[in-house]
Amino acid sequence: RVLSLELNKDRDVERIHGSGINTLDIEPVEGRYMLSGGSDGVIVLYDLENLSRKPSYTCKALFSVGRSHPDVHRFSVETVQWYPHDTGMFTSSSFDKTLKIWDTNTLQPADIFHFEGTVYSHHMSPVATKHCLIAVGTKSPKVQLCDLKSGSSSHILQGHRQAVLAVSWSPRHEYVLATGSADGKVKLWDVRRASGCLSTLDQHNGEKSKASSEAASTAHNGRVNGLCYTSDGLHLLTIGTDDRMRLWNSSTGENTLVNYGKVCNESRKGLKFAISCGCNSEFVFVPYGSTIAVYRVFTGELTTMLTGHYSTVNCCVFQPHFQELYSGSKDCNILAWIPAPREPDPDDISEKSLPQQHLNPAYEDAWSSSDDEG
C-alpha cells in the first residue's frame, strides 16, 4: 500500500490556513483527528473520517484557534502534538517562546509554559506511564523538561552547545530521550540520571583518525534538525543540513551506515518527517523541496518521490490504520496521499455474475477485522 501512495483526487483537506503549514499530528487513539499548525500562529483541527460515505469528500475542519482567538500563538507554530492517551488535550509550541497545553473541548489553554528563547520542538512520550514530562528544544542549548502534573519546568539536560532543533522520546523506553542540535550532535538521555546523557552519537563509530583535531563526536557535519524513531524504538533516524540522513542502532548508538544518498535539507529550523508503521519493510517519508521522498529505512533505496505541492514541504505525518500520508507545505495546502486501489487479478474474478459496484474500490470495505477490540 505504501508503494502505491498517490495524490488522491477523491479526498481534499479543507483549506483554512492562510500561511504555510509547519506541523501535523494525527491522534494515536482512533487515527481520526488531525491537528495542523501554521506560520501565522493558527491551529486547525480536522476530522479525517468520511462521514458522508461518498467516494469523494473533503476532510472538514472542526474548529480552529484563529488570529482572533485571545490565546492564539503570536508567532509561527512549530510543533503540535495530541496528548498520547486521549483526544481531550493537545499541545502546541511556537516561536513566541511558549508551549501551550490546550483543552480540546473548550479550546482554552489549561497551562502555558514560557521560555527564554524561540521554541523549535517539543514532544510527549507515546508510552510513558510513570511520568508526564514534555521535552522542549529551544534556542538555548539546554533541553527543558516540563512536568504536566506540577505545571513547572522540572529539570534541565545540559550538554549541547547550540540550539536544540529536534526532540523525540523513545517509543520503547519511557525515560529515554533523543535530542538533535545545531551543534551537529545527537544525544541520548536517561532523564532519571543525574548526569542525564547516556551517549553522544558518532557518525564515524569511534574510528576517527588520531590526527583529527576534532575529538568531539558528531552525528552530522551540519545542524541536526530532524529525529524520528522507528515504531519499535530499535532504531533512530536523524537528518541534518549536511544533506544526509543516518540510521542508528538506538541501543548501541552505532551508525548502521545505510546510505540514502543526498537528502536535500535547506530548512533553517526543525524538519518534521515520518516513518511508516506496521509495514513489512518500513519506509521513511522526508520533505524534499516541494516533494516528499520515500526511502526504504533499512536499505536506503529511494522508492518514489511524491509530487503535488507547489512550494516547500515542511512536514508529513503517517496514518498507520490505513497506510495514508498527509503533508503540509508553505503553499498553505494539506495533501492526502492514499494507496491506489489495486486492480483485481484476473484469477480473483471467478464470480463474473456479480453486479458492478458503483463505488470507488478504495472505499468498498472500510472495516478492519477487529480482533484486537474483542
CSV table of C-alpha atoms in Angstrom, one decimal:
chain,number,residue,atom,x,y,z
A,1,ARG,CA,0.0,0.0,0.0
A,2,VAL,CA,2.8,2.4,0.8
A,3,LEU,CA,4.5,1.8,-2.5
A,4,SER,CA,1.2,2.8,-4.3
A,5,LEU,CA,0.6,6.1,-2.4
A,6,GLU,CA,-0.7,8.7,-4.7
A,7,LEU,CA,-2.3,12.1,-4.5
A,8,ASN,CA,-6.0,11.2,-4.1
A,9,LYS,CA,-8.4,13.0,-6.4
A,10,ASP,CA,-11.3,12.0,-4.2
A,11,ARG,CA,-10.1,13.4,-1.0
A,12,ASP,CA,-9.5,17.1,-0.1
A,13,VAL,CA,-8.5,18.6,3.2
A,14,GLU,CA,-10.4,21.8,3.8
A,15,ARG,CA,-8.2,24.8,3.2
A,16,ILE,CA,-8.2,27.0,6.3
A,17,HIS,CA,-4.6,28.2,6.7
A,18,GLY,CA,-3.7,31.5,5.2
A,19,SER,CA,0.0,30.8,5.6
A,20,GLY,CA,2.5,27.9,5.5
A,21,ILE,CA,1.8,24.8,7.4
A,22,ASN,CA,4.7,23.7,9.7
A,23,THR,CA,3.4,20.7,11.7
A,24,LEU,CA,0.8,18.0,11.6
A,25,ASP,CA,-0.2,15.4,14.1
A,26,ILE,CA,-2.8,12.6,14.0
A,27,GLU,CA,-4.1,11.3,17.3
A,28,PRO,CA,-3.0,7.7,18.0
A,29,VAL,CA,-6.2,6.6,19.7
A,30,GLU,CA,-8.5,6.4,16.7
A,31,GLY,CA,-6.4,7.8,14.0
A,32,ARG,CA,-9.3,10.1,13.1
A,33,TYR,CA,-8.5,13.6,14.2
A,34,MET,CA,-5.6,15.7,12.8
A,35,LEU,CA,-4.0,18.9,14.1
A,36,SER,CA,-2.1,21.4,12.0
A,37,GLY,CA,-0.1,24.5,13.0
A,38,GLY,CA,0.7,27.4,10.7
A,39,SER,CA,3.3,30.1,10.3
A,40,ASP,CA,0.7,32.7,11.3
A,41,GLY,CA,0.2,31.0,14.7
A,42,VAL,CA,-3.2,29.4,13.7
A,43,ILE,CA,-4.0,25.8,14.8
A,44,VAL,CA,-6.7,23.8,13.0
A,45,LEU,CA,-8.3,20.5,14.0
A,46,TYR,CA,-9.6,18.3,11.2
A,47,ASP,CA,-11.9,15.2,11.1
A,48,LEU,CA,-10.4,12.7,8.6
A,49,GLU,CA,-13.4,10.4,8.7
A,50,ASN,CA,-15.6,10.2,5.6
A,51,LEU,CA,-18.9,10.9,7.4
A,52,SER,CA,-20.8,11.4,4.1
A,53,ARG,CA,-19.7,7.9,2.9
A,54,LYS,CA,-19.5,9.3,-0.6
A,55,PRO,CA,-16.5,8.3,-2.7
A,56,SER,CA,-15.3,12.0,-3.0
A,57,TYR,CA,-15.2,14.0,0.2
A,58,THR,CA,-13.5,16.8,2.0
A,59,CYS,CA,-11.9,16.4,5.4
A,60,LYS,CA,-13.7,19.2,7.3
A,61,ALA,CA,-12.1,21.5,9.9
A,62,LEU,CA,-14.0,21.0,13.1
A,63,PHE,CA,-12.6,24.2,14.6
A,64,SER,CA,-9.5,26.4,14.7
A,65,VAL,CA,-7.6,28.6,17.1
A,66,GLY,CA,-7.6,31.6,14.7
A,67,ARG,CA,-6.0,35.0,14.7
A,68,SER,CA,-8.9,36.5,16.7
A,69,HIS,CA,-8.7,33.9,19.5
A,70,PRO,CA,-7.4,35.6,22.7
A,71,ASP,CA,-4.9,32.8,23.3
A,72,VAL,CA,-3.6,32.3,19.7
A,73,HIS,CA,0.2,32.0,19.4
A,74,ARG,CA,1.7,35.3,18.4
A,75,PHE,CA,4.2,33.8,16.0
A,76,SER,CA,4.7,30.6,14.0
A,77,VAL,CA,3.5,27.3,15.5
A,78,GLU,CA,6.4,24.9,15.0
A,79,THR,CA,5.0,21.7,16.7
A,80,VAL,CA,1.6,20.4,17.6
A,81,GLN,CA,1.0,17.1,19.3
A,82,TRP,CA,-2.0,15.3,20.7
A,83,TYR,CA,-1.9,14.0,24.3
A,84,PRO,CA,-1.0,10.4,23.5
A,85,HIS,CA,-3.7,8.8,25.7
A,86,ASP,CA,-6.9,10.6,24.7
A,87,THR,CA,-8.1,13.4,22.5
A,88,GLY,CA,-9.2,15.7,25.3
A,89,MET,CA,-5.9,17.6,25.3
A,90,PHE,CA,-3.3,18.7,22.8
A,91,THR,CA,-0.1,20.8,22.9
A,92,SER,CA,1.5,23.4,20.7
A,93,SER,CA,4.7,25.3,20.8
A,94,SER,CA,5.8,28.4,18.9
A,95,PHE,CA,8.4,30.9,18.0
A,96,ASP,CA,6.6,33.2,20.5
A,97,LYS,CA,8.6,31.3,23.2
A,98,THR,CA,5.7,29.4,24.7
A,99,LEU,CA,4.4,25.9,25.0
A,100,LYS,CA,0.6,25.7,25.4
A,101,ILE,CA,-1.5,22.8,26.8
A,102,TRP,CA,-5.0,23.0,25.3
A,103,ASP,CA,-8.3,21.6,26.5
A,104,THR,CA,-9.8,20.3,23.2
A,105,ASN,CA,-13.4,20.8,24.3
A,106,THR,CA,-13.1,24.4,25.4
A,107,LEU,CA,-10.2,25.4,23.2
A,108,GLN,CA,-8.7,27.2,26.2
A,109,PRO,CA,-5.2,26.8,27.4
A,110,ALA,CA,-5.1,24.7,30.6
A,111,ASP,CA,-1.4,25.7,31.1
A,112,ILE,CA,1.2,27.9,29.4
A,113,PHE,CA,5.0,27.4,29.8
A,114,HIS,CA,7.3,30.3,29.0
A,115,PHE,CA,10.9,30.1,27.7
A,116,GLU,CA,13.7,32.5,27.2
A,117,GLY,CA,14.2,31.6,23.6
A,118,THR,CA,12.3,30.5,20.5
A,119,VAL,CA,10.8,27.0,20.8
A,120,TYR,CA,11.7,24.7,17.9
A,121,SER,CA,10.3,21.4,19.0
A,122,HIS,CA,8.5,19.6,21.8
A,123,HIS,CA,7.4,16.0,22.4
A,124,MET,CA,5.5,13.9,24.9
A,125,SER,CA,6.3,10.3,25.3
A,126,PRO,CA,3.9,8.0,23.5
A,127,VAL,CA,4.5,5.2,26.0
A,128,ALA,CA,5.1,6.8,29.4
A,129,THR,CA,3.0,5.7,32.3
A,130,LYS,CA,5.2,6.9,35.2
A,131,HIS,CA,5.9,10.4,34.1
A,132,CYS,CA,4.2,13.3,32.3
A,133,LEU,CA,7.2,15.1,31.0
A,134,ILE,CA,7.2,17.2,27.9
A,135,ALA,CA,10.7,17.6,26.3
A,136,VAL,CA,11.3,21.0,24.8
A,137,GLY,CA,14.0,22.1,22.4
A,138,THR,CA,14.7,25.9,22.2
A,139,LYS,CA,17.2,28.4,21.1
A,140,SER,CA,19.1,27.6,24.4
A,141,PRO,CA,21.4,24.6,24.3
A,142,LYS,CA,19.7,23.3,27.5
A,143,VAL,CA,16.9,20.8,27.0
A,144,GLN,CA,13.9,21.7,29.2
A,145,LEU,CA,11.6,19.1,30.7
A,146,CYS,CA,8.2,20.4,31.6
A,147,ASP,CA,6.0,18.4,34.1
A,148,LEU,CA,2.4,18.4,33.2
A,149,LYS,CA,1.4,17.2,36.7
A,150,SER,CA,3.1,20.0,38.6
A,151,GLY,CA,2.9,22.7,35.8
A,152,SER,CA,6.6,23.6,36.2
A,153,SER,CA,9.8,23.1,34.3
A,154,SER,CA,11.1,20.1,36.3
A,155,HIS,CA,14.6,19.9,35.1
A,156,ILE,CA,17.2,20.7,32.5
A,157,LEU,CA,19.5,18.5,30.5
A,158,GLN,CA,22.9,20.1,29.8
A,159,GLY,CA,25.4,19.1,27.2
A,160,HIS,CA,24.6,20.6,23.8
A,161,ARG,CA,26.4,23.8,22.7
A,162,GLN,CA,23.8,25.3,20.4
A,163,ALA,CA,20.1,25.5,19.9
A,164,VAL,CA,18.1,22.2,20.2
A,165,LEU,CA,16.1,21.8,17.0
A,166,ALA,CA,14.5,18.4,17.5
A,167,VAL,CA,13.5,16.2,20.4
A,168,SER,CA,11.9,12.7,20.5
A,169,TRP,CA,11.1,10.3,23.2
A,170,SER,CA,11.8,6.6,22.6
A,171,PRO,CA,8.7,4.6,21.9
A,172,ARG,CA,10.4,1.7,23.7
A,173,HIS,CA,11.8,3.1,27.0
A,174,GLU,CA,9.8,5.8,28.7
A,175,TYR,CA,12.7,7.6,30.2
A,176,VAL,CA,14.9,7.7,27.1
A,177,LEU,CA,15.0,10.9,25.1
A,178,ALA,CA,16.9,11.8,21.9
A,179,THR,CA,17.8,15.4,21.1
A,180,GLY,CA,19.3,16.9,17.9
A,181,SER,CA,21.1,20.3,17.9
A,182,ALA,CA,22.6,22.9,15.7
A,183,ASP,CA,26.0,21.8,17.1
A,184,GLY,CA,25.8,18.7,14.9
A,185,LYS,CA,25.3,16.4,17.8
A,186,VAL,CA,22.6,13.9,18.7
A,187,LYS,CA,22.4,12.9,22.3
A,188,LEU,CA,20.5,10.1,24.1
A,189,TRP,CA,19.5,10.8,27.7
A,190,ASP,CA,18.0,8.8,30.5
A,191,VAL,CA,16.1,11.6,32.3
A,192,ARG,CA,16.3,9.8,35.6
A,193,ARG,CA,20.0,10.1,35.7
A,194,ALA,CA,21.8,13.0,37.4
A,195,SER,CA,24.2,13.4,34.5
A,196,GLY,CA,21.4,12.7,32.1
A,197,CYS,CA,23.4,11.9,29.0
A,198,LEU,CA,23.7,8.2,28.0
A,199,SER,CA,25.6,8.7,24.8
A,200,THR,CA,26.5,11.1,22.0
A,201,LEU,CA,26.1,9.5,18.6
A,202,ASP,CA,29.2,9.4,16.4
A,203,GLN,CA,28.9,9.1,12.6
A,204,HIS,CA,32.4,7.5,12.5
A,205,ASN,CA,31.6,4.9,15.1
A,206,GLY,CA,34.7,5.9,17.0
A,207,GLU,CA,37.1,5.2,14.1
A,208,LYS,CA,38.3,8.7,13.6
A,209,SER,CA,41.9,9.1,12.6
A,210,LYS,CA,44.0,10.0,15.6
A,211,ALA,CA,45.3,13.1,13.7
A,212,SER,CA,41.8,14.6,13.5
A,213,SER,CA,41.8,17.8,15.5
A,214,GLU,CA,38.0,17.3,16.1
A,215,ALA,CA,37.8,15.0,19.0
A,216,ALA,CA,34.1,15.5,19.7
A,217,SER,CA,31.6,13.0,18.3
A,218,THR,CA,29.2,14.5,15.8
A,219,ALA,CA,26.2,12.8,14.1
A,220,HIS,CA,26.2,15.2,11.2
A,221,ASN,CA,28.5,17.8,9.6
A,222,GLY,CA,25.8,20.4,9.9
A,223,ARG,CA,22.8,21.2,12.1
A,224,VAL,CA,20.7,18.2,13.1
A,225,ASN,CA,17.1,19.3,12.6
A,226,GLY,CA,15.1,16.1,12.5
A,227,LEU,CA,14.8,13.0,14.6
A,228,CYS,CA,12.4,10.0,14.3
A,229,TYR,CA,12.4,6.6,16.0
A,230,THR,CA,11.2,3.5,14.2
A,231,SER,CA,7.9,2.4,15.7
A,232,ASP,CA,9.6,-0.5,17.7
A,233,GLY,CA,12.2,2.0,19.1
A,234,LEU,CA,15.1,-0.1,18.0
A,235,HIS,CA,16.4,2.4,15.5
A,236,LEU,CA,16.7,6.2,15.3
A,237,LEU,CA,16.7,8.2,12.0
A,238,THR,CA,18.4,11.6,12.0
A,239,ILE,CA,18.6,14.2,9.4
A,240,GLY,CA,21.0,17.2,9.0
A,241,THR,CA,21.8,20.2,6.9
A,242,ASP,CA,24.8,18.3,5.6
A,243,ASP,CA,22.1,16.7,3.2
A,244,ARG,CA,22.5,13.4,4.9
A,245,MET,CA,20.1,11.0,6.7
A,246,ARG,CA,21.5,8.5,9.1
A,247,LEU,CA,20.1,5.3,10.7
A,248,TRP,CA,21.4,4.5,14.2
A,249,ASN,CA,21.0,1.4,16.4
A,250,SER,CA,19.4,3.1,19.4
A,251,SER,CA,20.7,0.6,22.0
A,252,THR,CA,24.3,0.6,20.9
A,253,GLY,CA,24.4,4.1,19.4
A,254,GLU,CA,26.1,2.7,16.3
A,255,ASN,CA,25.8,4.3,12.9
A,256,THR,CA,24.4,1.5,10.7
A,257,LEU,CA,26.0,3.2,7.6
A,258,VAL,CA,22.8,2.8,5.5
A,259,ASN,CA,23.3,5.1,2.5
A,260,TYR,CA,20.3,7.2,1.5
A,261,GLY,CA,22.3,9.3,-0.9
A,262,LYS,CA,21.9,13.1,-0.9
A,263,VAL,CA,18.8,14.1,1.1
A,264,CYS,CA,18.4,17.8,0.3
A,265,ASN,CA,17.6,19.7,3.5
A,266,GLU,CA,17.7,23.5,3.4
A,267,SER,CA,15.5,24.1,6.4
A,268,ARG,CA,16.7,26.7,8.9
A,269,LYS,CA,14.6,25.1,11.6
A,270,GLY,CA,13.2,21.7,12.6
A,271,LEU,CA,12.1,19.3,9.9
A,272,LYS,CA,9.1,17.0,10.6
A,273,PHE,CA,9.5,13.7,8.8
A,274,ALA,CA,7.7,10.4,9.4
A,275,ILE,CA,8.3,6.7,9.4
A,276,SER,CA,5.7,4.1,8.4
A,277,CYS,CA,4.3,1.7,11.0
A,278,GLY,CA,3.3,-1.9,10.5
A,279,CYS,CA,4.8,-2.3,7.0
A,280,ASN,CA,6.8,-5.4,6.2
A,281,SER,CA,9.8,-3.3,5.4
A,282,GLU,CA,9.5,0.2,6.9
A,283,PHE,CA,9.5,3.4,4.8
A,284,VAL,CA,10.5,6.9,5.7
A,285,PHE,CA,8.8,10.0,4.2
A,286,VAL,CA,11.1,13.0,4.0
A,287,PRO,CA,10.1,16.6,2.9
A,288,TYR,CA,12.5,17.2,-0.1
A,289,GLY,CA,11.9,20.7,-1.5
A,290,SER,CA,8.4,20.7,-2.9
A,291,THR,CA,8.2,16.9,-3.0
A,292,ILE,CA,8.3,14.1,-0.4
A,293,ALA,CA,11.0,11.5,-0.9
A,294,VAL,CA,10.1,7.9,0.2
A,295,TYR,CA,13.0,5.7,1.2
A,296,ARG,CA,13.2,2.1,2.5
A,297,VAL,CA,14.5,2.6,6.0
A,298,PHE,CA,16.9,-0.4,6.1
A,299,THR,CA,18.3,-0.4,2.6
A,300,GLY,CA,18.4,3.3,1.8
A,301,GLU,CA,16.6,2.7,-1.5
A,302,LEU,CA,14.7,5.8,-2.8
A,303,THR,CA,11.4,4.2,-3.9
A,304,THR,CA,9.4,7.2,-5.1
A,305,MET,CA,9.0,11.0,-5.0
A,306,LEU,CA,5.5,12.2,-4.2
A,307,THR,CA,4.9,15.4,-6.2
A,308,GLY,CA,1.9,17.7,-5.8
A,309,HIS,CA,2.8,20.6,-3.6
A,310,TYR,CA,3.6,24.0,-5.2
A,311,SER,CA,6.1,25.0,-2.6
A,312,THR,CA,8.4,23.7,0.2
A,313,VAL,CA,7.0,20.8,2.1
A,314,ASN,CA,7.6,21.3,5.9
A,315,CYS,CA,6.0,18.3,7.5
A,316,CYS,CA,4.4,15.0,6.9
A,317,VAL,CA,2.5,12.5,9.2
A,318,PHE,CA,1.7,8.9,8.7
A,319,GLN,CA,-1.8,7.3,9.4
A,320,PRO,CA,-1.0,3.7,10.3
A,321,HIS,CA,-4.5,2.3,10.3
A,322,PHE,CA,-4.9,2.9,6.6
A,323,GLN,CA,-1.3,3.5,5.5
A,324,GLU,CA,-2.1,7.0,4.5
A,325,LEU,CA,0.2,10.0,4.5
A,326,TYR,CA,-0.7,13.7,5.0
A,327,SER,CA,1.7,16.5,4.2
A,328,GLY,CA,1.8,20.2,4.9
A,329,SER,CA,3.5,22.9,2.9
A,330,LYS,CA,4.4,26.5,2.6
A,331,ASP,CA,1.8,26.6,-0.2
A,332,CYS,CA,-0.9,26.6,2.6
A,333,ASN,CA,-2.2,23.2,1.5
A,334,ILE,CA,-2.5,19.9,3.3
A,335,LEU,CA,-2.5,17.0,0.8
A,336,ALA,CA,-3.7,13.5,1.4
A,337,TRP,CA,-1.7,10.6,-0.2
A,338,ILE,CA,-3.8,7.4,-0.3
A,339,PRO,CA,-2.8,4.0,-1.6
A,340,ALA,CA,-4.1,3.5,-5.1
A,341,PRO,CA,-6.9,0.9,-5.3
A,342,ARG,CA,-5.5,-2.4,-6.5
A,343,GLU,CA,-6.8,-3.8,-9.7
A,344,PRO,CA,-8.1,-7.3,-9.0
A,345,ASP,CA,-6.1,-10.1,-10.6
A,346,PRO,CA,-8.0,-11.9,-13.4
A,347,ASP,CA,-7.8,-15.1,-11.3
A,348,ASP,CA,-9.7,-13.3,-8.5
A,349,ILE,CA,-12.8,-12.6,-10.6
A,350,SER,CA,-14.4,-16.0,-10.6
A,351,GLU,CA,-17.9,-14.9,-9.9
A,352,LYS,CA,-18.5,-13.0,-13.1
A,353,SER,CA,-22.2,-12.7,-12.5
A,354,LEU,CA,-21.8,-10.2,-9.6
A,355,PRO,CA,-23.3,-6.8,-10.4
A,356,GLN,CA,-20.8,-4.0,-10.8
A,357,GLN,CA,-20.3,-1.9,-7.7
A,358,HIS,CA,-20.8,1.8,-8.2
A,359,LEU,CA,-18.2,2.7,-5.6
A,360,ASN,CA,-14.6,3.7,-5.8
A,361,PRO,CA,-12.9,0.4,-4.8
A,362,ALA,CA,-10.8,2.3,-2.2
A,363,TYR,CA,-14.0,2.7,-0.1
A,364,GLU,CA,-15.7,-0.7,-0.6
A,365,ASP,CA,-14.5,-2.2,2.6
A,366,ALA,CA,-13.8,0.3,5.3
A,367,TRP,CA,-13.9,-2.3,8.2
A,368,SER,CA,-10.8,-3.8,9.7
A,369,SER,CA,-11.1,-7.2,11.2
A,370,SER,CA,-11.4,-6.1,14.8
A,371,ASP,CA,-9.8,-9.0,16.6
A,372,ASP,CA,-7.9,-6.6,18.8
A,373,GLU,CA,-11.2,-5.0,20.0
A,374,GLY,CA,-12.8,-8.2,21.1
